[in-house]
PDB file of C-alpha atoms and ligand atoms in Angstrom:
ATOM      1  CA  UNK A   1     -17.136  15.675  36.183  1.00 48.00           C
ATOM      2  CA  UNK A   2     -16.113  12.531  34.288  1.00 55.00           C
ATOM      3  CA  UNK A   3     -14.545  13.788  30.608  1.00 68.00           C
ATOM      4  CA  UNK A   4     -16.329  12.312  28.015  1.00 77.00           C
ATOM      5  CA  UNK A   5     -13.469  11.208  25.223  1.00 90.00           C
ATOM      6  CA  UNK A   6     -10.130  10.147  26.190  1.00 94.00           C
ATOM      7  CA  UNK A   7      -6.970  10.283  23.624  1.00 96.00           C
ATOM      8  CA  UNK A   8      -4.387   8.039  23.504  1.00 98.00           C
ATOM      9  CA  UNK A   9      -1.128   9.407  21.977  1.00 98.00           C
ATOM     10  CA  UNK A  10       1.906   7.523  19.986  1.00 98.00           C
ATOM     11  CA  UNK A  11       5.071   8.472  18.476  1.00 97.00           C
ATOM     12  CA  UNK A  12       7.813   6.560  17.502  1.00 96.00           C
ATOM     13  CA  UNK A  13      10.416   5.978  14.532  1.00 94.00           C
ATOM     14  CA  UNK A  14       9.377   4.441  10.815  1.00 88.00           C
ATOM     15  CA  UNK A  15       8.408   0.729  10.806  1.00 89.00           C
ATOM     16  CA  UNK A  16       8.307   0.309  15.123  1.00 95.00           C
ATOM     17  CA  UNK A  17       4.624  -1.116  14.241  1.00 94.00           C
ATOM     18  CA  UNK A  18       2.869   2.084  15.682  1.00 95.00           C
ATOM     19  CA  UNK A  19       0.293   1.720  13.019  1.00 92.00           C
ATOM     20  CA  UNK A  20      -0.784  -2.093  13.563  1.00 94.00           C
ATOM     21  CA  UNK A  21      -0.380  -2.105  17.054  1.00 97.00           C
ATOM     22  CA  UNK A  22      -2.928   1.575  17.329  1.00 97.00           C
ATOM     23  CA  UNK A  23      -5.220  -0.129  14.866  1.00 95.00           C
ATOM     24  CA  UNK A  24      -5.534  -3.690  16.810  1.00 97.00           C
ATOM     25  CA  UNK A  25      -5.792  -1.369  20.409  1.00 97.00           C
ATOM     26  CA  UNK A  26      -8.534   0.953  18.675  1.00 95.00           C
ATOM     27  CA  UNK A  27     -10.971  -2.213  18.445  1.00 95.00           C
ATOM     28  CA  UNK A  28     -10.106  -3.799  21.886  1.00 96.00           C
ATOM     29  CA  UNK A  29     -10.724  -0.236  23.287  1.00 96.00           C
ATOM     30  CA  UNK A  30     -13.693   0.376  21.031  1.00 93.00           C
ATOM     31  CA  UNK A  31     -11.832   3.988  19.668  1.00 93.00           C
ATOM     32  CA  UNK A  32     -10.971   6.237  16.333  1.00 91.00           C
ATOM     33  CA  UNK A  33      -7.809   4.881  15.169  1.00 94.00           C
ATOM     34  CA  UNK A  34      -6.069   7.891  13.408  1.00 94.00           C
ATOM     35  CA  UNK A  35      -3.312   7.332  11.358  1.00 95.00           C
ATOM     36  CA  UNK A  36      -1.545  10.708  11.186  1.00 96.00           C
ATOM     37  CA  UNK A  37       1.211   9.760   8.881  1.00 95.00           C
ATOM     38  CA  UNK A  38      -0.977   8.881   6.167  1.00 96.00           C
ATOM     39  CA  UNK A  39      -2.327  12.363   6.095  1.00 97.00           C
ATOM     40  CA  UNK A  40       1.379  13.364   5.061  1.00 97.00           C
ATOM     41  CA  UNK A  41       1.473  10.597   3.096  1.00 97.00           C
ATOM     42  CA  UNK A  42      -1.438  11.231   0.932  1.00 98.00           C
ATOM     43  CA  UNK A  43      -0.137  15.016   0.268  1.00 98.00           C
ATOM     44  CA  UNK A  44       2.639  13.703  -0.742  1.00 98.00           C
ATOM     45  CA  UNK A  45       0.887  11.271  -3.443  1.00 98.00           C
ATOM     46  CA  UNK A  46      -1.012  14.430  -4.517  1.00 98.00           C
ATOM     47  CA  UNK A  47       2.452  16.536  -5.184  1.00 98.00           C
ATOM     48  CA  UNK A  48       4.441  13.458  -6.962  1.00 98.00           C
ATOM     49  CA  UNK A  49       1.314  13.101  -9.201  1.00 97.00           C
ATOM     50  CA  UNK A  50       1.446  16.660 -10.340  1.00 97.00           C
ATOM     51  CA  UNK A  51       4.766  16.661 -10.728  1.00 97.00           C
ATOM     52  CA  UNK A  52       5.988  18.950  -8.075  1.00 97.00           C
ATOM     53  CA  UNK A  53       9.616  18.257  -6.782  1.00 96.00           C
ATOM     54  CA  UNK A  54       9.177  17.645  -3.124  1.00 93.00           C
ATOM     55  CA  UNK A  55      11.405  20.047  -1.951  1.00 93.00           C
ATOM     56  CA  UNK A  56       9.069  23.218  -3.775  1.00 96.00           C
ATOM     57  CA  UNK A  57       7.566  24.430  -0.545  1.00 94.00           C
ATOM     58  CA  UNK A  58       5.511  27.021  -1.751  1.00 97.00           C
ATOM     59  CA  UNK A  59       3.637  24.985  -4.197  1.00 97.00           C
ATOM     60  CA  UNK A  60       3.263  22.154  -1.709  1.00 98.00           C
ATOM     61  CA  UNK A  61       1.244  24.664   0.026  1.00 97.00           C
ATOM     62  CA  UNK A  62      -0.450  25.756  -2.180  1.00 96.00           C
ATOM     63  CA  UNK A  63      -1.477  22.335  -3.601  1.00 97.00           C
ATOM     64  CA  UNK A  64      -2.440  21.162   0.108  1.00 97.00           C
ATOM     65  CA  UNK A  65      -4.774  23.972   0.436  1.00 94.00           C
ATOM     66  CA  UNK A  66      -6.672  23.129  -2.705  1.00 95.00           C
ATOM     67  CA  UNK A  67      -6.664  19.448  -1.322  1.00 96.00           C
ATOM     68  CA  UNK A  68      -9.111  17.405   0.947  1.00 94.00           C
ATOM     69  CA  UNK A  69      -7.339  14.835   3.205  1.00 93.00           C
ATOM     70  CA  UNK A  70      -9.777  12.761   5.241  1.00 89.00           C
ATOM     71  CA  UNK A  71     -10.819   9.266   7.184  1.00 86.00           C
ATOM     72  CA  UNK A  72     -13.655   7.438   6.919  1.00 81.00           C
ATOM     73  CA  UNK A  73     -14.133   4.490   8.961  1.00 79.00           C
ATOM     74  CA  UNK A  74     -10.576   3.798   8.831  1.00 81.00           C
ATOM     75  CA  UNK A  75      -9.633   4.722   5.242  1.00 89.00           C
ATOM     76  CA  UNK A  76      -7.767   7.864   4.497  1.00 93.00           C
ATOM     77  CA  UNK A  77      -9.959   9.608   0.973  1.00 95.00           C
ATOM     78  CA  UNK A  78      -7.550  12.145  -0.708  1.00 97.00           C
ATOM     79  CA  UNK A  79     -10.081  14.626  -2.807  1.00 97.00           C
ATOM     80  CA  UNK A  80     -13.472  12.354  -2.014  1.00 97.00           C
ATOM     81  CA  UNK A  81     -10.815   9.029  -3.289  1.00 98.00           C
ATOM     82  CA  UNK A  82      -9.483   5.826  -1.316  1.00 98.00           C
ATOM     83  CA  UNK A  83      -5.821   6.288  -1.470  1.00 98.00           C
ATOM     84  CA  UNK A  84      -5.157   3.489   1.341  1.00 95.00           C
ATOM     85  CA  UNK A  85      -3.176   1.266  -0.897  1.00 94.00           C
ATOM     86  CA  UNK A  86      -1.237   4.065  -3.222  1.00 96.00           C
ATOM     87  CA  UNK A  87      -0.016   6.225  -0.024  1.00 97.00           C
ATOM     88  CA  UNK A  88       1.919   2.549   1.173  1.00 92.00           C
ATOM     89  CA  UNK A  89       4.204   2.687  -1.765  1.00 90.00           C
ATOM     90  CA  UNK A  90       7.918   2.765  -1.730  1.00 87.00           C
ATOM     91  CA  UNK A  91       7.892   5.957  -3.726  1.00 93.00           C
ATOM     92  CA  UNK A  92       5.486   7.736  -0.923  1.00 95.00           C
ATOM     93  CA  UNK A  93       7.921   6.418   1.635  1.00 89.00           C
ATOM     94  CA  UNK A  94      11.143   7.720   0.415  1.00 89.00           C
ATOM     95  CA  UNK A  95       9.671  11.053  -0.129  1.00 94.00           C
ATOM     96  CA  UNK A  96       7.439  11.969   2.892  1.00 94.00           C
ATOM     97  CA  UNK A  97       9.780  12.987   4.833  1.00 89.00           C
ATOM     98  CA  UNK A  98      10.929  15.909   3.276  1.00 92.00           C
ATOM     99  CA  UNK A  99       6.917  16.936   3.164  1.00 95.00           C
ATOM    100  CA  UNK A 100       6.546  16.571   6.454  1.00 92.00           C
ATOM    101  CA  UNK A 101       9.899  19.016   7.296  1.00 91.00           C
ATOM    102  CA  UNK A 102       7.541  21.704   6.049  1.00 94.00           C
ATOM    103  CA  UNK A 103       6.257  24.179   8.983  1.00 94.00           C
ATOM    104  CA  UNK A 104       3.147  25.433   6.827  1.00 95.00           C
ATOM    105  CA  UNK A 105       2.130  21.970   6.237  1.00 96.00           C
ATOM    106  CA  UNK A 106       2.687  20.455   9.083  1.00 95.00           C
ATOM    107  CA  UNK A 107       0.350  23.714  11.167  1.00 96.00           C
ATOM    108  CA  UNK A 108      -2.321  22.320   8.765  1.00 95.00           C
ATOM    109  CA  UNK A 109      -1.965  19.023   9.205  1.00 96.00           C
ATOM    110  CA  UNK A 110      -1.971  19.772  12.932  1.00 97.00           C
ATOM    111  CA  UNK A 111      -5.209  22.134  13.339  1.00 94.00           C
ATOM    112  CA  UNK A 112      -7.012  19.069  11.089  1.00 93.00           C
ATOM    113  CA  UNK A 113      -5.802  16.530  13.499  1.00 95.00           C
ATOM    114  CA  UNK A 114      -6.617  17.982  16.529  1.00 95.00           C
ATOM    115  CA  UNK A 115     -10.123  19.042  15.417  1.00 92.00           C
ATOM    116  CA  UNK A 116     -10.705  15.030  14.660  1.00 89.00           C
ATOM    117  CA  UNK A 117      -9.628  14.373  18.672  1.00 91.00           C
ATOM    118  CA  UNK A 118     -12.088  16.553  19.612  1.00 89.00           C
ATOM    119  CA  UNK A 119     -15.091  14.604  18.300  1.00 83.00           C
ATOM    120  CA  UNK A 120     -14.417  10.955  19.717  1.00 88.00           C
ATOM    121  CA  UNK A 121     -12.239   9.047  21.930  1.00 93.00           C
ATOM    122  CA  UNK A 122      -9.122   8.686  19.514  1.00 94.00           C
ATOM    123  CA  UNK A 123      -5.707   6.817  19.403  1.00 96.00           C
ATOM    124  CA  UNK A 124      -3.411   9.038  17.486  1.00 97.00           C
ATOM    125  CA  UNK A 125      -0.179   8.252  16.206  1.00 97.00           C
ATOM    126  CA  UNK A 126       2.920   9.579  14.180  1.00 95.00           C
ATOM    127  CA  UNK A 127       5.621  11.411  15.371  1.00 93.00           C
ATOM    128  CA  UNK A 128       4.404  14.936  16.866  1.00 95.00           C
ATOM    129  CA  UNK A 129       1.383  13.713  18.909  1.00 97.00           C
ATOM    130  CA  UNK A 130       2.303  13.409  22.493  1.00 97.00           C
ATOM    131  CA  UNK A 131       4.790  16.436  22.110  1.00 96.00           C
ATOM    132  CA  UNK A 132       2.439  18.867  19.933  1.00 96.00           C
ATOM    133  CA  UNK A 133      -0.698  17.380  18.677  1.00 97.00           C
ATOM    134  CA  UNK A 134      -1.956  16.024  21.890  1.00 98.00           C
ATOM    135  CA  UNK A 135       0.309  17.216  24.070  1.00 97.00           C
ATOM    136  CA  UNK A 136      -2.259  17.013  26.854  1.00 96.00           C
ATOM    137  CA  UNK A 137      -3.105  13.380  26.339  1.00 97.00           C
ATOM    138  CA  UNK A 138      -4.605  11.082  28.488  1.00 96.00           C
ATOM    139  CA  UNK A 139      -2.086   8.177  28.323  1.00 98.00           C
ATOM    140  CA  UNK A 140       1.442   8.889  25.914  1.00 98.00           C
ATOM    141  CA  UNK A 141       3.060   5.636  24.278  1.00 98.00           C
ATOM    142  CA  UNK A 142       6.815   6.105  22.754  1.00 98.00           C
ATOM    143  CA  UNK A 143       6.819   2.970  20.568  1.00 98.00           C
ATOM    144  CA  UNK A 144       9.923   1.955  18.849  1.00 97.00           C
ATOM    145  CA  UNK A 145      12.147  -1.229  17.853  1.00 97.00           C
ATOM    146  CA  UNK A 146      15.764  -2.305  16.655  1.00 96.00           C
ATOM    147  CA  UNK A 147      16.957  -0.269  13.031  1.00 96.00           C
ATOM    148  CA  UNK A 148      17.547  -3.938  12.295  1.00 96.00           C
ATOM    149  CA  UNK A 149      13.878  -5.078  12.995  1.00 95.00           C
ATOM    150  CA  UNK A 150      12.055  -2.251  11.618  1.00 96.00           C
ATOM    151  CA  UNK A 151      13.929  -2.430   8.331  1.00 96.00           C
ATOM    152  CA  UNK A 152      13.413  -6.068   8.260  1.00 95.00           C
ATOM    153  CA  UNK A 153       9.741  -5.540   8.462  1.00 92.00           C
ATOM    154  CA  UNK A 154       9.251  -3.001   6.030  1.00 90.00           C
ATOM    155  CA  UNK A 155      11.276  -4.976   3.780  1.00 93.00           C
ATOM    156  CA  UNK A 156       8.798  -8.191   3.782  1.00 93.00           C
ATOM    157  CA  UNK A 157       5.566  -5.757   3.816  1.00 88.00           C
ATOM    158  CA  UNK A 158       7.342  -4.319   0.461  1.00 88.00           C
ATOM    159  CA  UNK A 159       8.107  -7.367  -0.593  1.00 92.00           C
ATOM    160  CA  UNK A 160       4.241  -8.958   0.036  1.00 91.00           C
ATOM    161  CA  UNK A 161       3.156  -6.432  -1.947  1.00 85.00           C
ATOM    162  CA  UNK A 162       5.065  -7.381  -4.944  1.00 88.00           C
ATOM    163  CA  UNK A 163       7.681  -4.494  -5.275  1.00 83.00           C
ATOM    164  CA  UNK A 164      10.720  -6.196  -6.852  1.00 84.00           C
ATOM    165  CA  UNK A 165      13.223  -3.037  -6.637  1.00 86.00           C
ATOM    166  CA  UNK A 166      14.225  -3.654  -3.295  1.00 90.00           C
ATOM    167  CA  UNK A 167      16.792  -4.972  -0.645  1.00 95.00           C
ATOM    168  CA  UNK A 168      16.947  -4.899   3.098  1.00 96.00           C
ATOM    169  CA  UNK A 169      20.229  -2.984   2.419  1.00 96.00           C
ATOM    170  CA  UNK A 170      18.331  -0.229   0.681  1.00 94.00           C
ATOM    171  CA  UNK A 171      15.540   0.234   3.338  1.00 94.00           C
ATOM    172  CA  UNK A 172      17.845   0.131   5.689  1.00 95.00           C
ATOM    173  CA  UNK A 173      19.572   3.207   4.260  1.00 95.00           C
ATOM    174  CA  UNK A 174      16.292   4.404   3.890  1.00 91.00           C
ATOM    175  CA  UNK A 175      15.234   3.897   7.241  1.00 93.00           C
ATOM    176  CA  UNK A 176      18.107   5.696   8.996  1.00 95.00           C
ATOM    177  CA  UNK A 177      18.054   8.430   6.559  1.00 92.00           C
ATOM    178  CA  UNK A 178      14.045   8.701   7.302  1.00 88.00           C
ATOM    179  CA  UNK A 179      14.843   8.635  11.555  1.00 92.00           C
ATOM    180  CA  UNK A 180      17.594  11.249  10.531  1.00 92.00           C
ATOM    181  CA  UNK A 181      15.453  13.846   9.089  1.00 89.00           C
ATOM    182  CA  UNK A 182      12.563  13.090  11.309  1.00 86.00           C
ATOM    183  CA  UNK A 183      13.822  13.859  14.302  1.00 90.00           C
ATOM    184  CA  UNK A 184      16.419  16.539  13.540  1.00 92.00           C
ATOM    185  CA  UNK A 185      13.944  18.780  11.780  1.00 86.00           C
ATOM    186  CA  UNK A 186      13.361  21.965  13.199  1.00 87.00           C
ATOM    187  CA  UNK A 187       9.695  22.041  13.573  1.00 86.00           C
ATOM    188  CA  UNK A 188       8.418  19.180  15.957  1.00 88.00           C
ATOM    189  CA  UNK A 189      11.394  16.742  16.043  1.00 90.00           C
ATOM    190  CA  UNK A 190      10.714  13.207  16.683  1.00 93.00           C
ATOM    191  CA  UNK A 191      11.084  12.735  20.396  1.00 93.00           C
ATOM    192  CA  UNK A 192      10.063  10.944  23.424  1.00 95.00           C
ATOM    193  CA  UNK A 193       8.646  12.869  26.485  1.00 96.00           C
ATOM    194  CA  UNK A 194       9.204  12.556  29.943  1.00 97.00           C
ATOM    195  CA  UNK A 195       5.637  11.684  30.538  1.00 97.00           C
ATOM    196  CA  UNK A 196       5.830   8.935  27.841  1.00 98.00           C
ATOM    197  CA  UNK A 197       5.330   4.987  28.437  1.00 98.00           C
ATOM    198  CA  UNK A 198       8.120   2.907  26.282  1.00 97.00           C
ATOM    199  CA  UNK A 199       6.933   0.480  24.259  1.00 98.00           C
ATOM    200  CA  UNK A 200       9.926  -1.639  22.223  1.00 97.00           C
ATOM    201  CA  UNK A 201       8.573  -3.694  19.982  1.00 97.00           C
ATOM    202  CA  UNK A 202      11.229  -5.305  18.932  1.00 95.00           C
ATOM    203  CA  UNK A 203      10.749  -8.930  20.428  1.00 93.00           C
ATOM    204  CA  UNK A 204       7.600  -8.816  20.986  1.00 96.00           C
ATOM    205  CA  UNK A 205       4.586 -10.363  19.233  1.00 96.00           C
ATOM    206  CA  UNK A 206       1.512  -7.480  18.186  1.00 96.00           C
ATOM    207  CA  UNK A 207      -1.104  -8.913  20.985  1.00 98.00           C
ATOM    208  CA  UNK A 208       2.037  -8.252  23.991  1.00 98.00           C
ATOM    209  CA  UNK A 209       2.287  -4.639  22.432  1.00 98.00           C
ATOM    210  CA  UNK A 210      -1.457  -4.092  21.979  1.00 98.00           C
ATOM    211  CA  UNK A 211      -2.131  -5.672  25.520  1.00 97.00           C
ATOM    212  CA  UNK A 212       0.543  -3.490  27.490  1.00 97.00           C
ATOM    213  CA  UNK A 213      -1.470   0.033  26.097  1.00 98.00           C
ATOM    214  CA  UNK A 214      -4.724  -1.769  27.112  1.00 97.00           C
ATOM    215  CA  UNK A 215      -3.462  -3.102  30.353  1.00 96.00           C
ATOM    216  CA  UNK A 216      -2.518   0.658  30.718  1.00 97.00           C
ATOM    217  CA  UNK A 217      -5.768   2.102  29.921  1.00 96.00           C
ATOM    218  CA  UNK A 218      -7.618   0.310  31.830  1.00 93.00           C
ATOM    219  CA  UNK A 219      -5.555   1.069  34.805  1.00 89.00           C
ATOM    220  CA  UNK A 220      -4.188  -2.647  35.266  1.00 63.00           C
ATOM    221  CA  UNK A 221      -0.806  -2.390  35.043  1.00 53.00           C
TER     222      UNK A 221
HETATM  223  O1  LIG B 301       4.389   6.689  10.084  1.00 90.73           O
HETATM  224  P1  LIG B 301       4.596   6.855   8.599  1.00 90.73           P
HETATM  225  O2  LIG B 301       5.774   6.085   8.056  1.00 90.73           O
HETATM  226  O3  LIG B 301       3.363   6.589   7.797  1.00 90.73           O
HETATM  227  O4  LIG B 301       4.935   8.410   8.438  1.00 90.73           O
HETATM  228  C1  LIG B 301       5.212   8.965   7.188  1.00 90.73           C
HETATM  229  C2  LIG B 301       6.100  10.208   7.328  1.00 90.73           C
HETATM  230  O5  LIG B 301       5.354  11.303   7.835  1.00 90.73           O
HETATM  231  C3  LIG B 301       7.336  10.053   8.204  1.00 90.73           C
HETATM  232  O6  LIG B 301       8.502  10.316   7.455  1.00 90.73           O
HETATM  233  C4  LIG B 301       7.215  11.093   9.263  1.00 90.73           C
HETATM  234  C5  LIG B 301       6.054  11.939   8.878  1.00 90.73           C
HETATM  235  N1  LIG B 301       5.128  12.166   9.982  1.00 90.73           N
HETATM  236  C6  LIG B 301       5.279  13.301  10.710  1.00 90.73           C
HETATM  237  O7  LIG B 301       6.208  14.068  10.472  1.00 90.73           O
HETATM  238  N2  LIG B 301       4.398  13.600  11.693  1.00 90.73           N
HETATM  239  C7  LIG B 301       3.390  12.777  11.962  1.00 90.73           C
HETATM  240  N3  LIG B 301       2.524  13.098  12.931  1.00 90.73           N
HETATM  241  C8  LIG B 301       3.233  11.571  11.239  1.00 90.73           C
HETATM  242  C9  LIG B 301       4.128  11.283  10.260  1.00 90.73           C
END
């Protein structure tokens, strides 16, 4: 019998373009795009707003479990409110990492994200899908570009958006410091499987990227 969804799993390193490129694939294809990281993103707007320093675990917990974290038509709604624009911050980007080290949150985050695969076909991405999330994926994408290129584009995204306290020196720190903890962390490392197509993104333009997964999916490569 012919399955009736499909999934389409990413993971890769900060700034690689995961997001744009799953987005732009998601209409060709016709999909849910699901943007994982903003989930972790929007928890961690939620625990910098109350004040909670983002290495208290147990009230991170305890404040996600009070929380709602959900998408609608491509927006992520933290408590019933549109948060796409605040979770894109710098602040939210120099501290979600150390959320997302935490193995409570993360089994939450998990369990949610898996039981929106399970309604549509999806394209996932973040950094645990093809390895934990999805692990049993239809097609598995490793996306990733230069340190150099990534920082270089988070920089003028920052930039465009009219934050003046930055440098490309300083996200590049960031950067590496943000691939450190990702994919040393104990639960769910950041990692490419065996099973995995590579996609760098380095010098290559958004439509190459989005038509090599299509090209893929639909079996013409
Ligand atoms: O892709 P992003 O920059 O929006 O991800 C934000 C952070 O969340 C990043 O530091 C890694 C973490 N993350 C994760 O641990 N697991 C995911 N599935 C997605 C993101």
């Amino acid at each position: 019998m012919k399955k009736e969804f499909f999934s389409i799993a990413i993971d890769g390193p900060a700034g690689a373009g995961k997001s744009t490129i799953a987005k732009k694939t998601a209409q060709v294809l016709g999909i849910e795009y699901i943007d994982t990281g903003a989930m972790y993103r929007a928890l961690t707007l939620k625990v910098l707003r109350n004040k909670i320093d983002p290495l208290n675990y147990k009230e991170i917990i305890s404040l996600l479990s009070k929380s709602d974290i959900d998408f609608n038509d491509n927006h992520i709604y933290l408590d019933g409110v549109l948060v796409d624009d605040e979770i894109r911050e710098n602040k939210i980007s120099k501290n979600v990492s150390y959320i997302a080290v935490i193995k409570e949150v993360r089994e939450i985050m998990v369990s949610l994200q898996q039981k929106l695969a399970t309604r549509k076909s999806v394209i996932m991405d973040g950094r645990d899908i093809t390895t934990v999330v999805l692990p049993n994926a239809d097609y598995k994408f490793f996306v990733t570009a230069s340190v150099e290129e990534r920082s270089r584009r988070r920089y003028k995204e920052l930039i465009e958006k009219g934050e003046i306290d930055v440098t490309l020196e300083k996200i590049m720190e960031d950067i590496r410091r943000r691939d450190e903890i990702d994919s040393t962390r104990e639960v769910a490392p950041l990692k490419m499987t065996s099973d995995s197509y590579l996609l760098d993104t380095t010098n290559k333009t958004i439509d190459e990227c989005v038509d090599f997964i299509v090209s893929i999916v639909k079996g013409r490569s």
